[in-house]
């Protein structure tokens, strides 16, 4: 495929795709120009200033699950072994060897790297492959209709980047807060800002809204603060431990067979391995700490009263919904981690295009269910790759770091010029589709 692929965010996924594109280009294979538009810096979300970590916490997955993992390319007939061999030059081990850290890492028992070290690895890859990064925060995504076809336009304050396809990355907006400006309610970014400055939180009762990896990292940090009780609020029945045995891990590294499962089976597997579950390492720490408990529910609203934050939780019990009110001294709002975070960036013409292709309103479910093998929405041109939402249809490893090498295969193997099916074409009044 040729053309331009613009990636919103220069994080792990963008670097994985840029690295494979660079290697393929070196092999003489036609690939699109890959450009990442980044608001902060390459791999920023793994450093303190990205708002998701203080950089000191450790990666949950093994670092060997790097930008080329699982090194099982199937993009270039008869040359896939060569492609994989070339990709190993950008592996975690190659980084350690190249920077003189390999022997120490092995002798220390292959410890999980800190988020900061992981960002250094990602930057090393980006530098080595000469990744193109355009500085700027994407504030709007619109459709650029031209006589020779339709493209996406990513708008930043300084410029507009036009591309034949777009891939959205990243976990969401760390700055989100249910009570913005209230000093007792911290967004994810505010929490990590304080942690990075070694500021101690002192409180009787602290609530963390949200489950999953983001909350897990924050709990890991909260353990060492002066708080008497920590309540994790999430809609799940309880705080599940992620299955990390061979069979669960295989689902992440190798989604062969995933599409043959029924939607119910897939949702069940995701619930056990991915959504709102904590890694075994964090669960061990949780068990050992009697300050932590779980409260089931969704936060319906929040108010300040008598110097405390009162959260109203709505909980489904069978067919009924129940509301309860709970008071906290400090609330950490982890709900900014959201797979649909990019939807407010879509202009009306982009929304219309997507709803036409989806055949109905744009919702979390309709987007997830429409993601095809190439991790883009089917029947929509220009291509919109949504790996963060592709877990349900394509496999649980694609939204995270579990199979970045497979992700880059799927994205770079896509046909950027593919026309949508008849139903979409029929309704297209403006332009012929390339
Ligand atoms: C604290 C934490 C720990 C995690 N640990 C693990 C783990 O151990 N293993 C695992 O598999 N997954 C983990 N995850 C999940 C993780 O988000 C994904 O696995 C991985 O980061 C996804 O890579 P990415 O390229 O999509 O996003 P990121 O690496 O997060 O990159 C997104 C980039 O987009 C940029 N950006 C955001 N908005 C804009 C905008 N509007 N305009 C321009 N640029 C923008 C950001 O600055 C950032 O650089 C963790 C997530 C968090 C939050």
Coordinates of C-alpha atoms and ligand atoms in Angstrom, one line a residue:
X1 CA 0.0 0.0 0.0
X2 CA 1.2 3.5 -0.6
X3 CA -0.1 7.0 0.3
X4 CA 0.1 8.7 3.6
X5 CA -0.8 7.1 6.9
X6 CA -1.2 9.7 9.7
X7 CA -1.1 8.4 13.3
X8 CA -2.6 10.4 16.1
X9 CA 0.0 10.1 18.8
X10 CA 3.7 9.1 18.7
X11 CA 3.4 6.3 21.2
X12 CA 4.0 2.6 21.2
X13 CA 1.7 1.7 18.4
X14 CA 2.9 4.5 16.1
X15 CA 6.5 3.5 16.7
X16 CA 5.8 -0.1 15.9
X17 CA 4.1 0.8 12.6
X18 CA 6.8 3.3 11.7
X19 CA 9.5 0.8 12.5
X20 CA 8.0 -1.9 10.3
X21 CA 7.3 0.5 7.5
X22 CA 11.0 1.6 7.6
X23 CA 12.2 -2.0 7.5
X24 CA 9.9 -2.9 4.6
X25 CA 11.1 0.2 2.7
X26 CA 14.7 -0.9 3.3
X27 CA 13.7 -4.3 1.8
X28 CA 12.4 -2.5 -1.3
X29 CA 8.7 -3.0 -0.5
X30 CA 6.2 -0.2 -1.2
X31 CA 4.8 1.2 2.0
X32 CA 2.9 4.4 2.8
X33 CA 4.6 7.4 4.3
X34 CA 3.9 7.2 8.0
X35 CA 3.7 10.4 10.0
X36 CA 2.8 10.7 13.6
X37 CA 1.2 13.9 15.0
X38 CA 2.2 14.3 18.6
X39 CA 1.1 16.9 21.1
X40 CA 3.9 16.3 23.6
X41 CA 6.9 14.2 22.8
X42 CA 7.7 10.7 21.4
X43 CA 6.5 8.1 24.0
X44 CA 5.3 10.9 26.2
X45 CA 2.6 8.8 28.0
X46 CA 5.3 6.6 29.6
X47 CA 7.0 9.6 31.2
X48 CA 6.0 11.8 34.1
X49 CA 4.9 14.8 31.9
X50 CA 2.5 12.7 29.8
X51 CA 0.0 12.5 32.7
X52 CA -0.4 8.7 33.0
X53 CA 2.6 7.8 35.3
X54 CA 5.4 9.3 37.2
X55 CA 7.7 7.2 35.1
X56 CA 8.9 5.2 38.1
X57 CA 6.2 2.5 38.0
X58 CA 6.9 -0.7 36.2
X59 CA 5.6 -2.1 33.0
X60 CA 3.0 -4.8 33.5
X61 CA 3.8 -6.9 30.4
X62 CA 7.2 -8.3 29.7
X63 CA 9.5 -5.9 27.8
X64 CA 10.2 -8.7 25.3
X65 CA 6.7 -7.9 24.0
X66 CA 8.4 -5.1 22.1
X67 CA 7.6 -3.3 18.8
X68 CA 8.3 -6.4 16.8
X69 CA 6.6 -9.1 19.0
X70 CA 5.6 -11.9 18.2
X71 CA 8.1 -11.8 15.2
X72 CA 5.7 -13.8 13.0
X73 CA 5.3 -11.5 10.1
X74 CA 3.2 -12.5 7.1
X75 CA 3.4 -9.5 5.0
X76 CA 5.9 -10.3 2.3
X77 CA 5.6 -13.8 0.7
X78 CA 8.9 -15.7 1.0
X79 CA 10.7 -12.8 2.8
X80 CA 8.9 -12.9 6.1
X81 CA 11.8 -14.5 7.9
X82 CA 14.0 -11.7 6.6
X83 CA 11.5 -9.1 7.8
X84 CA 11.4 -10.6 11.3
X85 CA 15.2 -10.8 11.4
X86 CA 15.5 -7.2 10.4
X87 CA 12.8 -6.2 13.0
X88 CA 14.9 -7.9 15.8
X89 CA 17.3 -5.0 15.3
X90 CA 14.6 -2.8 17.0
X91 CA 13.9 -5.3 19.8
X92 CA 14.1 -4.6 23.6
X93 CA 17.2 -6.8 23.7
X94 CA 18.9 -5.0 20.9
X95 CA 18.2 -1.7 22.7
X96 CA 19.8 -3.1 25.9
X97 CA 22.8 -4.4 23.9
X98 CA 23.1 -1.2 22.0
X99 CA 23.1 0.9 25.2
X100 CA 25.4 -1.4 27.2
X101 CA 22.7 -2.6 29.6
X102 CA 22.1 -6.1 28.5
X103 CA 24.3 -8.1 30.9
X104 CA 23.1 -6.2 33.9
X105 CA 19.5 -6.7 33.0
X106 CA 20.0 -10.4 32.7
X107 CA 22.0 -10.6 35.9
X108 CA 19.3 -8.8 37.8
X109 CA 16.8 -11.4 36.7
X110 CA 15.2 -9.6 33.8
X111 CA 13.2 -7.1 35.9
X112 CA 10.2 -5.3 34.4
X113 CA 11.5 -1.9 33.2
X114 CA 10.1 1.3 34.7
X115 CA 7.7 3.3 32.4
X116 CA 10.5 5.8 31.9
X117 CA 13.0 3.2 30.7
X118 CA 10.3 1.8 28.4
X119 CA 9.9 5.3 26.9
X120 CA 13.6 5.5 26.4
X121 CA 13.5 2.2 24.5
X122 CA 10.6 3.5 22.3
X123 CA 12.5 6.7 21.6
X124 CA 15.6 4.7 20.7
X125 CA 13.5 2.8 18.1
X126 CA 11.9 6.0 16.8
X127 CA 15.3 7.6 16.4
X128 CA 16.8 4.6 14.7
X129 CA 14.1 4.4 12.1
X130 CA 14.0 8.1 11.5
X131 CA 10.3 8.3 12.4
X132 CA 8.5 11.4 11.1
X133 CA 6.8 13.3 13.9
X134 CA 4.8 16.5 13.4
X135 CA 4.5 18.5 16.6
X136 CA 1.0 19.6 17.5
X137 CA -2.2 18.6 19.4
X138 CA -4.9 17.3 17.1
X139 CA -8.0 19.3 18.0
X140 CA -10.2 18.2 15.1
X141 CA -10.5 15.4 12.6
X142 CA -12.4 16.2 9.4
X143 CA -12.9 14.9 5.9
X144 CA -11.0 16.5 3.0
X145 CA -13.1 16.0 -0.2
X146 CA -11.1 16.3 -3.4
X147 CA -11.9 15.5 -7.0
X148 CA -9.5 12.5 -6.9
X149 CA -10.8 11.1 -3.7
X150 CA -11.4 11.6 -0.1
X151 CA -8.8 12.0 2.7
X152 CA -8.7 12.7 6.4
X153 CA -7.5 16.1 7.7
X154 CA -6.0 16.3 11.2
X155 CA -6.1 19.8 12.5
X156 CA -3.7 21.3 15.0
X157 CA -3.4 24.9 16.1
X158 CA -0.5 25.4 13.6
X159 CA -1.4 23.2 10.6
X160 CA -3.6 20.7 8.9
X161 CA -2.2 17.2 8.1
X162 CA -3.9 15.5 5.2
X163 CA -3.7 11.7 4.9
X164 CA -5.1 8.8 3.0
X165 CA -5.7 6.9 6.3
X166 CA -5.6 7.7 10.0
X167 CA -4.8 5.6 13.0
X168 CA -5.9 6.7 16.4
X169 CA -3.8 5.7 19.4
X170 CA -3.6 6.4 23.1
X171 CA -5.7 5.7 26.2
X172 CA -7.6 9.0 26.4
X173 CA -7.4 12.3 28.3
X174 CA -5.6 12.2 31.6
X175 CA -6.8 15.7 32.5
X176 CA -10.5 14.7 32.8
X177 CA -12.1 15.4 36.2
X178 CA -15.7 15.1 37.4
X179 CA -15.3 18.3 39.4
X180 CA -12.7 20.4 37.5
X181 CA -10.9 23.0 39.7
X182 CA -11.9 21.3 43.0
X183 CA -8.6 20.7 44.9
X184 CA -10.1 17.5 46.5
X185 CA -10.7 15.9 43.1
X186 CA -7.6 15.0 41.2
X187 CA -7.5 14.0 37.5
X188 CA -5.1 11.2 36.5
X189 CA -2.6 13.8 35.4
X190 CA -2.9 15.9 38.6
X191 CA -2.3 12.7 40.7
X192 CA 0.8 11.8 38.8
X193 CA 2.1 15.4 38.8
X194 CA 2.0 15.3 42.6
X195 CA 3.6 11.9 42.7
X196 CA 6.4 13.1 40.5
X197 CA 7.0 16.0 42.8
X198 CA 7.1 13.5 45.8
X199 CA 4.1 15.2 47.3
X200 CA 2.5 13.0 50.0
X201 CA -1.3 12.7 50.0
X202 CA -2.6 12.7 53.6
X203 CA -6.3 11.8 54.0
X204 CA -8.7 9.5 55.8
X205 CA -10.7 8.3 52.9
X206 CA -9.6 8.2 49.3
X207 CA -11.6 7.0 46.3
X208 CA -10.1 5.9 43.0
X209 CA -12.7 5.9 40.2
X210 CA -12.0 3.3 37.5
X211 CA -10.5 -0.2 37.2
X212 CA -7.8 -1.5 34.9
X213 CA -4.2 -0.7 34.3
X214 CA -4.6 3.0 35.0
X215 CA -6.2 2.5 38.5
X216 CA -3.7 -0.3 39.2
X217 CA -0.7 2.0 38.7
X218 CA -2.3 4.7 40.9
X219 CA -3.0 2.1 43.6
X220 CA 0.5 1.0 43.5
X221 CA 1.6 4.6 44.1
X222 CA -1.1 5.3 46.8
X223 CA 0.1 2.4 49.0
X224 CA 3.0 4.6 50.2
X225 CA 0.9 7.7 51.0
X226 CA -0.6 8.5 54.4
X227 CA -4.2 7.4 53.7
X228 CA -6.3 5.3 56.0
X229 CA -8.8 3.8 53.5
X230 CA -8.7 3.5 49.7
X231 CA -11.9 2.6 47.9
X232 CA -11.8 1.5 44.2
X233 CA -15.0 2.3 42.4
X234 CA -15.8 0.4 39.2
X235 CA -18.8 -1.2 37.6
X236 CA -17.4 -4.7 37.8
X237 CA -18.7 -7.2 40.4
X238 CA -15.3 -7.3 42.1
X239 CA -11.6 -6.6 41.4
X240 CA -10.6 -9.5 39.2
X241 CA -7.1 -10.7 38.8
X242 CA -5.9 -11.0 35.2
X243 CA -5.3 -14.6 34.1
X244 CA -1.6 -14.6 33.2
X245 CA -1.1 -18.3 32.5
X246 CA 0.1 -19.7 29.1
X247 CA -3.4 -20.1 27.7
X248 CA -4.5 -16.5 28.6
X249 CA -1.2 -15.0 27.3
X250 CA -1.5 -16.9 24.1
X251 CA -4.9 -15.2 23.4
X252 CA -3.0 -11.9 23.5
X253 CA 0.0 -12.9 21.4
X254 CA -1.8 -15.0 18.9
X255 CA -5.4 -14.2 18.1
X256 CA -5.7 -17.0 15.6
X257 CA -9.1 -18.5 16.2
X258 CA -10.4 -15.4 18.0
X259 CA -12.8 -14.6 15.1
X260 CA -14.3 -18.1 15.2
X261 CA -15.5 -17.5 18.8
X262 CA -19.0 -16.2 19.4
X263 CA -19.5 -12.6 20.5
X264 CA -20.5 -13.9 24.0
X265 CA -17.4 -16.0 24.3
X266 CA -15.2 -13.1 23.2
X267 CA -16.8 -10.7 25.7
X268 CA -16.3 -13.4 28.4
X269 CA -12.6 -13.8 27.5
X270 CA -12.1 -10.0 27.5
X271 CA -13.8 -9.6 30.9
X272 CA -11.4 -12.3 32.3
X273 CA -8.2 -11.0 30.8
X274 CA -8.5 -7.4 30.0
X275 CA -11.3 -5.0 31.0
X276 CA -11.1 -3.7 34.6
X277 CA -8.8 -6.5 35.7
X278 CA -5.6 -6.0 37.8
X279 CA -2.4 -7.8 37.1
X280 CA -1.3 -10.6 39.6
X281 CA 1.5 -8.4 40.8
X282 CA -0.8 -5.6 41.8
X283 CA -3.3 -8.0 43.3
X284 CA -0.6 -9.4 45.5
X285 CA 0.1 -5.9 46.8
X286 CA -3.7 -5.3 47.2
X287 CA -4.2 -8.5 49.2
X288 CA -1.4 -7.5 51.6
X289 CA -2.9 -4.1 52.2
X290 CA -6.0 -4.0 54.4
X291 CA -6.8 -0.4 53.5
X292 CA -8.2 -1.3 50.2
X293 CA -11.8 -2.2 49.3
X294 CA -14.0 -2.3 46.2
X295 CA -17.3 -0.5 45.7
X296 CA -19.3 -1.6 42.7
X297 CA -21.1 1.1 40.7
X298 CA -20.8 4.0 38.2
X299 CA -20.4 7.5 39.5
X300 CA -23.6 9.4 38.6
X301 CA -22.6 12.7 40.1
X302 CA -20.4 14.4 42.6
X303 CA -20.8 17.4 44.9
X304 CA -18.8 19.0 47.7
X305 CA -20.5 19.1 51.1
X306 CA -19.0 19.8 54.5
X307 CA -15.5 19.7 53.1
X308 CA -15.9 16.3 51.6
X309 CA -16.7 15.0 48.1
X310 CA -20.0 13.1 48.0
X311 CA -20.2 10.7 45.2
X312 CA -23.6 9.3 44.1
X313 CA -23.1 5.7 42.7
X314 CA -25.6 4.0 40.5
X315 CA -25.4 0.2 40.6
X316 CA -27.4 -2.3 38.5
X317 CA -28.9 -5.1 40.6
X318 CA -30.7 -7.4 38.2
X319 CA -33.2 -5.2 36.3
X320 CA -33.1 -2.5 38.9
X321 CA -30.7 0.4 39.4
X322 CA -29.9 1.5 42.9
X323 CA -28.3 4.8 44.0
X324 CA -26.1 5.2 47.1
X325 CA -24.1 8.2 48.4
X326 CA -20.6 7.9 49.8
X327 CA -18.3 10.6 51.2
X328 CA -14.5 10.9 50.6
X329 CA -11.7 13.4 51.5
X330 CA -10.0 13.0 48.2
X331 CA -11.3 11.5 44.9
X332 CA -8.9 10.5 42.1
X333 CA -10.9 10.4 38.8
X334 CA -9.4 7.7 36.7
X335 CA -12.2 7.8 34.2
X336 CA -10.2 9.7 31.6
X337 CA -9.0 6.4 30.3
X338 CA -11.6 5.9 27.5
X339 CA -11.4 4.1 24.2
X340 CA -13.8 6.6 22.7
X341 CA -11.8 9.6 23.7
X342 CA -11.3 10.8 20.1
X343 CA -15.0 10.9 19.2
X344 CA -15.4 14.6 20.3
X345 CA -12.6 15.5 17.9
X346 CA -14.7 14.3 14.9
X347 CA -16.2 17.1 12.8
X348 CA -19.8 16.8 11.6
X349 CA -18.7 15.6 8.1
X350 CA -16.5 13.0 9.7
X351 CA -19.4 11.9 12.0
X352 CA -21.7 11.7 9.0
X353 CA -19.2 9.6 7.0
X354 CA -18.8 7.2 9.9
X355 CA -22.5 6.9 10.6
X356 CA -23.1 6.2 6.9
X357 CA -20.6 3.4 6.9
X358 CA -21.8 2.0 10.3
X359 CA -25.3 2.1 9.0
X360 CA -26.6 3.7 12.2
X361 CA -25.6 5.9 15.1
X362 CA -22.0 6.0 16.3
X363 CA -21.7 4.2 19.6
X364 CA -19.0 2.3 21.4
X365 CA -20.6 -1.0 20.4
X366 CA -21.2 0.0 16.7
X367 CA -17.6 1.1 16.3
X368 CA -16.2 -2.0 18.0
X369 CA -18.3 -4.4 16.0
X370 CA -17.4 -2.7 12.7
X371 CA -13.6 -3.2 13.0
X372 CA -12.2 -5.6 10.4
X373 CA -9.1 -7.7 10.0
X374 CA -6.9 -4.7 9.2
X375 CA -8.0 -3.0 12.5
X376 CA -9.9 -0.3 10.5
X377 CA -13.6 0.3 10.3
X378 CA -15.0 -1.8 7.5
X379 CA -16.9 -0.1 4.6
X380 CA -15.4 3.3 5.4
X381 CA -13.1 5.1 3.0
X382 CA -10.7 6.8 3.8
X383 CA -9.5 4.2 6.3
X384 CA -9.8 4.9 10.0
X385 CA -7.7 2.4 12.1
X386 CA -8.9 2.0 15.6
X387 CA -6.7 -0.6 17.3
X388 CA -7.7 0.6 20.7
X389 CA -11.3 -0.6 20.0
X390 CA -10.3 -3.8 18.1
X391 CA -10.1 -6.2 21.0
X392 CA -13.6 -7.5 20.6
X393 CA -13.5 -8.4 16.9
X394 CA -9.8 -9.0 16.3
X395 CA -8.2 -10.1 19.6
X396 CA -7.4 -8.8 23.1
X397 CA -3.8 -8.0 22.4
X398 CA -4.3 -5.3 19.8
X399 CA -5.4 -2.4 22.1
X400 CA -2.3 -2.8 24.3
X401 CA 1.4 -3.8 24.0
X402 CA 0.8 -7.6 23.6
X403 CA 1.3 -8.0 19.8
X404 CA 2.6 -4.7 18.3
X405 CA 4.4 -6.7 15.5
X406 CA 1.1 -8.3 14.5
X407 CA -0.7 -4.9 14.8
X408 CA 1.8 -3.3 12.4
X409 CA 1.3 -6.2 9.9
X410 CA -2.4 -5.8 9.9
X411 CA -2.2 -2.0 9.5
X412 CA 0.5 -2.0 6.8
X413 CA -1.2 -4.9 5.0
X414 CA -4.4 -2.9 4.5
X415 CA -5.4 -1.5 1.2
X416 CA -5.7 2.2 1.6
X417 CA -7.4 2.6 -1.7
X418 CA -10.2 0.1 -1.1
X419 CA -13.6 1.5 -1.9
X420 CA -16.5 1.0 0.5
X421 CA -19.2 -1.4 -0.4
X422 CA -22.3 -0.5 -2.5
X423 CA -24.4 0.8 0.3
X424 CA -21.9 3.5 1.2
X425 CA -21.0 4.2 -2.4
X426 CA -24.7 4.7 -3.2
X427 CA -25.0 7.5 -0.6
X428 CA -21.9 9.2 -1.6
X429 CA -23.0 12.4 -3.4
X430 CA -19.8 14.3 -3.5
X431 CA -16.8 12.6 -4.8
X432 CA -15.7 9.5 -6.6
X433 CA -13.8 7.2 -4.2
X434 CA -10.3 6.1 -5.0
Ligands
LIG1 C1 -0.2 3.7 33.5 C2 -0.4 2.7 32.4 C3 0.3 1.5 32.3 C4 0.1 0.6 31.3 N1 0.9 -0.5 31.3 C5 0.7 -1.4 30.3 C6 1.5 -2.6 30.2 O1 2.3 -2.9 31.1 N2 1.2 -3.4 29.2 C7 0.3 -3.2 28.2 O2 0.2 -4.0 27.3 N3 -0.4 -2.1 28.3 C8 -0.3 -1.2 29.3 N4 -1.0 0.0 29.3 C9 -2.0 0.2 28.2 C10 -1.3 1.2 27.2 O3 -2.1 2.4 27.1 C11 -1.2 0.7 25.9 O4 -0.8 -0.6 26.0 C12 -0.2 1.5 25.0 O5 0.3 2.7 25.6 C13 -0.9 1.9 23.8 O6 0.1 2.5 23.0 P1 -0.5 3.7 22.1 O7 0.5 3.9 21.1 O8 -1.9 3.4 21.8 O9 -0.5 4.9 23.1 P2 0.6 5.8 23.9 O10 1.8 5.0 24.0 O11 -0.1 6.1 25.2 O12 0.7 7.0 23.0 C14 -0.3 8.0 22.7 C15 0.3 9.3 22.3 O13 -0.7 10.1 21.8 C16 -0.4 11.5 22.2 N5 -1.6 12.2 22.1 C17 -2.8 12.1 22.9 N6 -3.7 13.0 22.5 C18 -3.2 13.6 21.4 C19 -3.7 14.6 20.6 N7 -5.0 15.1 20.7 N8 -2.9 15.1 19.6 C20 -1.7 14.6 19.4 N9 -1.1 13.7 20.2 C21 -1.9 13.2 21.2 C22 0.2 11.3 23.6 O14 1.0 12.4 24.0 C23 1.0 10.0 23.5 O15 2.3 10.3 23.1 C24 -0.8 0.9 30.3 C25 -1.5 2.1 30.3 C26 -1.3 3.0 31.3 C27 -2.1 4.3 31.3

